[in-house]
XYZ file of N, CA and C in Angstrom:
393
model
N -43.083 8.077 -67.524
C -43.913 8.675 -66.695
C -44.319 8.201 -65.442
N -43.856 8.740 -64.431
C -44.359 8.354 -62.869
C -45.962 9.011 -62.258
N -46.425 7.510 -61.974
C -47.674 7.937 -61.290
C -47.941 8.977 -60.347
N -49.093 9.446 -59.967
C -49.261 10.078 -59.127
C -49.679 9.841 -58.299
N -49.715 9.899 -56.387
C -49.699 9.333 -55.588
C -52.013 9.442 -55.890
N -52.853 8.269 -55.173
C -54.019 8.750 -55.797
C -54.404 9.755 -55.185
N -55.581 10.280 -54.368
C -56.174 11.949 -53.823
C -55.095 13.347 -54.292
N -54.314 12.777 -55.128
C -52.976 14.198 -55.829
C -54.232 14.694 -56.406
N -54.062 16.134 -55.770
C -55.188 17.565 -55.726
C -53.948 18.847 -56.620
N -53.574 18.486 -57.524
C -52.432 20.058 -58.005
C -53.219 20.826 -58.216
N -52.884 21.772 -57.634
C -53.568 22.512 -56.774
C -52.366 24.088 -56.861
N -52.841 25.448 -58.139
C -51.610 25.945 -57.933
C -51.974 27.539 -56.813
N -50.274 27.792 -56.217
C -50.044 28.021 -55.171
C -50.989 29.378 -55.034
N -52.476 30.119 -53.043
C -53.025 30.340 -53.508
C -53.904 29.605 -53.812
N -55.430 31.104 -53.451
C -56.370 30.337 -53.630
C -57.018 29.752 -55.011
N -56.162 30.097 -56.115
C -56.384 29.824 -57.654
C -56.665 28.429 -57.541
N -57.918 27.990 -58.272
C -57.917 25.960 -58.771
C -58.012 26.089 -59.972
N -57.216 25.290 -60.712
C -57.126 24.778 -62.191
C -58.292 23.385 -61.899
N -59.270 23.436 -63.259
C -59.904 22.336 -63.445
C -59.876 22.231 -64.229
N -59.280 20.833 -65.100
C -59.164 20.311 -66.091
C -60.755 19.507 -66.416
N -61.376 19.726 -67.901
C -62.721 18.943 -68.424
C -61.619 19.028 -69.794
N -62.172 17.498 -70.074
C -62.039 16.608 -71.462
C -63.330 16.623 -72.077
N -63.321 16.857 -72.988
C -64.263 16.371 -73.761
C -64.299 15.495 -75.412
N -64.618 14.970 -75.733
C -64.236 14.315 -76.271
C -65.559 14.010 -77.202
N -65.362 15.033 -78.572
C -67.092 14.400 -79.388
C -68.314 15.519 -78.386
N -68.682 14.956 -78.783
C -70.113 15.859 -78.380
C -70.733 14.609 -76.971
N -70.402 13.494 -76.766
C -70.512 12.172 -75.317
C -70.039 11.963 -74.645
N -69.058 12.331 -74.748
C -67.377 11.836 -73.874
C -66.741 12.789 -73.254
N -67.196 13.008 -71.798
C -65.988 13.558 -70.974
C -65.718 13.184 -70.019
N -64.428 13.673 -69.271
C -64.061 13.210 -68.222
C -63.298 14.720 -67.465
N -63.647 14.770 -66.165
C -63.550 15.934 -65.630
C -63.326 16.250 -64.718
N -63.172 17.041 -63.499
C -62.611 17.234 -61.897
C -63.683 15.514 -61.296
N -65.302 15.566 -60.960
C -66.246 15.303 -60.636
C -66.325 13.411 -61.470
N -65.590 13.635 -62.344
C -65.054 11.471 -62.717
C -64.383 11.231 -62.203
N -62.855 11.767 -62.644
C -61.830 11.552 -61.615
C -62.273 11.913 -60.343
N -62.734 12.061 -59.409
C -62.799 11.980 -58.421
C -63.077 10.872 -57.465
N -64.388 10.854 -59.116
C -65.243 9.261 -58.199
C -64.478 7.827 -58.303
N -63.312 8.385 -59.186
C -62.363 7.009 -59.645
C -61.609 6.867 -58.578
N -61.076 8.069 -58.429
C -60.080 7.859 -57.113
C -60.551 6.663 -55.652
N -61.908 7.462 -55.774
C -62.799 6.929 -54.317
C -63.021 5.816 -54.592
N -63.838 5.040 -55.486
C -63.205 4.138 -55.771
C -62.467 3.014 -56.011
N -60.862 3.503 -56.177
C -60.151 2.864 -56.054
C -59.011 2.388 -54.735
N -59.885 3.863 -53.771
C -59.510 3.549 -52.169
C -60.565 3.072 -51.265
N -61.604 3.466 -52.393
C -62.911 2.673 -51.168
C -62.856 1.102 -51.724
N -63.353 0.435 -53.135
C -63.901 -0.739 -53.149
C -65.312 -0.924 -53.402
N -65.475 0.608 -53.760
C -67.458 0.283 -53.656
C -67.955 1.942 -54.643
N -68.586 1.180 -55.175
C -68.991 2.382 -56.740
C -69.970 3.645 -54.645
N -71.383 2.527 -54.288
C -72.359 3.578 -53.828
C -71.256 4.727 -52.655
N -69.796 3.039 -51.920
C -68.996 4.106 -50.539
C -68.077 5.315 -51.772
N -68.234 5.800 -52.979
C -67.049 6.553 -53.153
C -68.413 7.476 -53.670
N -70.050 7.302 -53.693
C -70.513 8.674 -54.358
C -70.841 8.890 -52.096
N -71.271 8.372 -51.592
C -71.431 9.217 -50.228
C -70.237 9.219 -49.898
N -69.212 9.310 -50.089
C -67.531 10.553 -50.027
C -67.757 11.370 -50.395
N -68.502 11.554 -52.042
C -67.911 12.577 -52.631
C -69.942 13.853 -52.022
N -70.611 13.035 -51.212
C -71.928 13.200 -51.516
C -73.237 13.308 -52.179
N -73.196 12.072 -53.205
C -73.507 11.694 -54.207
C -74.796 10.814 -54.210
N -75.497 10.614 -54.440
C -76.805 9.607 -54.491
C -76.104 8.118 -55.313
N -76.366 7.416 -54.714
C -75.676 6.671 -55.547
C -76.360 6.074 -56.514
N -77.596 6.872 -57.672
C -77.838 6.762 -58.532
C -76.776 6.737 -59.751
N -76.613 7.726 -59.148
C -75.387 9.022 -59.622
C -74.275 8.672 -59.494
N -73.612 8.068 -58.800
C -72.704 7.541 -58.977
C -72.191 6.221 -60.127
N -74.094 5.345 -59.968
C -73.838 4.339 -60.510
C -73.772 4.742 -62.503
N -74.683 6.099 -62.323
C -74.583 6.756 -63.576
C -73.445 7.411 -64.167
N -72.799 7.656 -63.357
C -71.302 7.687 -64.196
C -70.649 7.093 -64.439
N -70.463 6.194 -63.232
C -69.318 4.339 -64.050
C -70.359 4.047 -65.280
N -71.137 3.765 -65.299
C -71.983 3.696 -66.691
C -71.836 4.545 -67.642
N -71.992 5.242 -67.893
C -71.519 6.692 -68.587
C -69.458 6.548 -68.943
N -69.133 5.917 -67.848
C -67.617 6.156 -68.442
C -67.515 4.556 -69.296
N -67.873 4.315 -68.393
C -67.436 2.591 -68.969
C -67.891 2.722 -70.657
N -68.570 2.881 -70.953
C -69.843 3.146 -72.365
C -68.449 3.707 -73.471
N -68.172 4.808 -72.870
C -67.550 6.145 -73.014
C -66.093 5.027 -74.338
N -65.435 4.270 -73.032
C -64.449 3.905 -73.308
C -64.576 2.768 -74.360
N -63.084 1.688 -74.902
C -63.197 1.034 -75.816
C -62.612 -0.436 -74.594
N -62.904 -0.215 -73.561
C -62.987 -1.059 -72.354
C -63.129 -0.508 -71.147
N -63.876 -1.055 -70.438
C -64.413 -0.679 -68.645
C -63.220 0.141 -68.238
N -63.879 0.687 -67.053
C -63.200 1.906 -66.540
C -63.192 1.396 -64.920
N -63.937 0.679 -64.930
C -65.180 -0.034 -63.391
C -65.219 -0.815 -63.489
N -64.850 -2.399 -63.498
C -65.510 -3.430 -62.507
C -66.476 -3.346 -61.517
N -67.561 -3.900 -61.679
C -68.407 -3.989 -60.272
C -68.944 -5.530 -60.110
N -69.604 -6.213 -58.246
C -69.954 -7.461 -58.462
C -71.015 -7.012 -57.842
N -72.202 -7.377 -57.563
C -72.943 -7.526 -57.066
C -72.656 -7.756 -55.265
N -73.492 -7.348 -54.546
C -73.404 -7.726 -52.596
C -73.835 -8.753 -52.914
N -74.136 -8.878 -51.180
C -73.893 -9.878 -51.191
C -73.473 -11.095 -49.877
N -73.589 -12.070 -50.052
C -72.467 -12.874 -49.631
C -71.392 -13.018 -49.611
N -70.672 -13.168 -50.796
C -69.447 -12.399 -51.780
C -68.948 -11.573 -51.548
N -69.358 -10.388 -51.220
C -69.891 -8.707 -50.673
C -69.716 -7.831 -51.713
N -69.152 -7.603 -52.575
C -69.406 -7.224 -54.118
C -68.272 -6.770 -53.778
N -68.367 -5.318 -54.748
C -67.263 -4.448 -54.524
C -67.065 -3.785 -55.849
N -66.003 -2.697 -55.921
C -65.615 -1.915 -57.493
C -63.920 -2.029 -57.562
N -64.236 -2.308 -58.582
C -62.115 -2.299 -58.828
C -62.250 -0.979 -60.322
N -61.229 -0.360 -60.273
C -60.424 0.216 -61.523
C -59.916 -1.474 -62.158
N -59.952 -0.862 -63.448
C -59.613 -1.407 -64.883
C -58.316 -1.206 -64.783
N -57.456 -1.894 -65.520
C -56.044 -1.470 -66.138
C -56.427 0.021 -67.091
N -57.274 -0.210 -67.836
C -58.034 1.118 -68.554
C -58.262 2.055 -67.397
N -59.056 1.596 -66.468
C -59.893 3.688 -65.113
C -57.985 3.238 -64.626
N -57.139 2.884 -64.438
C -56.007 3.117 -63.934
C -55.483 4.210 -64.698
N -55.384 3.430 -65.812
C -54.475 4.766 -66.922
C -55.386 5.480 -67.357
N -56.418 5.518 -67.530
C -57.261 6.658 -67.871
C -57.161 8.403 -66.679
N -56.952 7.460 -65.364
C -57.262 7.950 -63.591
C -55.819 8.594 -63.639
N -54.539 7.949 -64.109
C -53.157 8.777 -63.942
C -53.030 9.858 -64.874
N -53.479 9.557 -66.520
C -52.988 10.502 -67.250
C -53.108 11.875 -67.111
N -55.142 11.662 -66.786
C -55.312 12.960 -66.476
C -54.741 13.961 -65.241
N -54.489 13.102 -63.792
C -53.992 13.647 -62.655
C -52.780 13.616 -63.644
N -51.540 13.859 -64.077
C -50.737 13.703 -64.505
C -50.681 15.386 -65.743
N -52.192 15.463 -66.476
C -52.421 16.647 -66.982
C -52.498 17.298 -66.053
N -53.267 17.560 -64.880
C -53.517 18.358 -64.050
C -52.330 18.928 -63.786
N -51.456 17.956 -63.118
C -50.798 18.550 -62.695
C -49.068 19.480 -64.066
N -49.328 19.040 -64.968
C -48.042 19.664 -65.916
C -49.008 20.963 -66.182
N -50.585 21.307 -66.105
C -51.042 22.622 -66.429
C -51.029 23.532 -65.367
N -50.600 22.979 -64.033
C -50.334 23.799 -63.157
C -49.273 23.880 -62.539
N -48.295 23.250 -63.120
C -47.202 23.811 -63.213
C -46.034 25.079 -64.218
N -46.908 24.095 -65.890
C -46.462 25.029 -67.239
C -47.728 26.753 -66.866
N -47.898 26.143 -66.625
C -50.019 27.189 -66.490
C -49.370 28.538 -64.886
N -48.477 28.134 -64.796
C -48.765 28.881 -63.020
C -48.229 30.742 -64.125
N -46.982 30.351 -64.257
C -46.908 31.787 -64.824
C -48.008 32.784 -65.151
N -48.659 31.975 -65.852
C -50.128 32.533 -66.657
C -51.167 32.577 -65.933
N -51.627 31.473 -65.152
C -52.617 31.836 -64.213
C -51.857 33.341 -63.355
N -51.033 33.338 -63.071
C -50.411 34.588 -61.452
C -51.040 35.550 -62.204
N -50.575 35.607 -64.196
C -50.291 37.342 -64.587
C -52.151 37.468 -65.300
N -53.092 36.504 -64.478
C -54.285 36.448 -65.220
C -54.826 36.743 -63.706
N -54.365 36.280 -62.761
C -55.057 36.584 -61.479
C -54.623 38.007 -60.966
N -53.680 38.550 -61.441
C -52.684 40.086 -61.275
C -54.153 41.125 -61.639
N -54.455 40.533 -62.795
C -55.288 41.664 -64.091
C -56.720 41.656 -63.008
N -56.898 40.301 -62.149
C -58.481 41.045 -61.573
C -58.525 42.348 -60.306
N -59.568 42.555 -60.139
C -59.939 43.040 -59.744
C -60.248 43.031 -57.563
N -59.279 43.757 -56.941
C -59.192 43.507 -55.997
C -60.755 42.711 -55.077
N -60.782 42.109 -54.544
C -62.212 41.288 -54.683
C -61.912 40.674 -52.828
N -60.963 41.203 -52.273
C -61.032 41.721 -50.354
C -62.201 41.866 -49.650
N -62.430 42.510 -50.237
C -64.237 43.062 -49.461
C -65.328 42.603 -49.765
N -64.965 41.623 -50.516
C -66.610 41.666 -50.791
C -66.885 40.323 -50.547
N -68.362 39.453 -50.374
C -68.808 38.620 -50.300
C -68.902 37.833 -50.925
């Protein structure tokens, strides 16, 4: 399967959004926020910069990375402290694989579910005049 480019956001037509959240038991979860954080870590090379790009505190970004790293058999993100060598963070092969699988699932659901999403949308009441 061909990987999607970074920051790909498969969205059905119009203003409908599809948000995928995977729950593994009671403790492990992967959803749009963690996937976006992984995307930003990959592009920024920094957990703190990834958090800033998302309007997230440094502590929250690090907490989410620690949560993801603990949930998987091998870490998704490796980091090095700052200082003279500069520090930074990278996705591991596992992190890239998890993110790629998640993005492909989003695309698959958006494509395969488009007719059902449109059918559900057609059943909504008209909210165009509401705030």
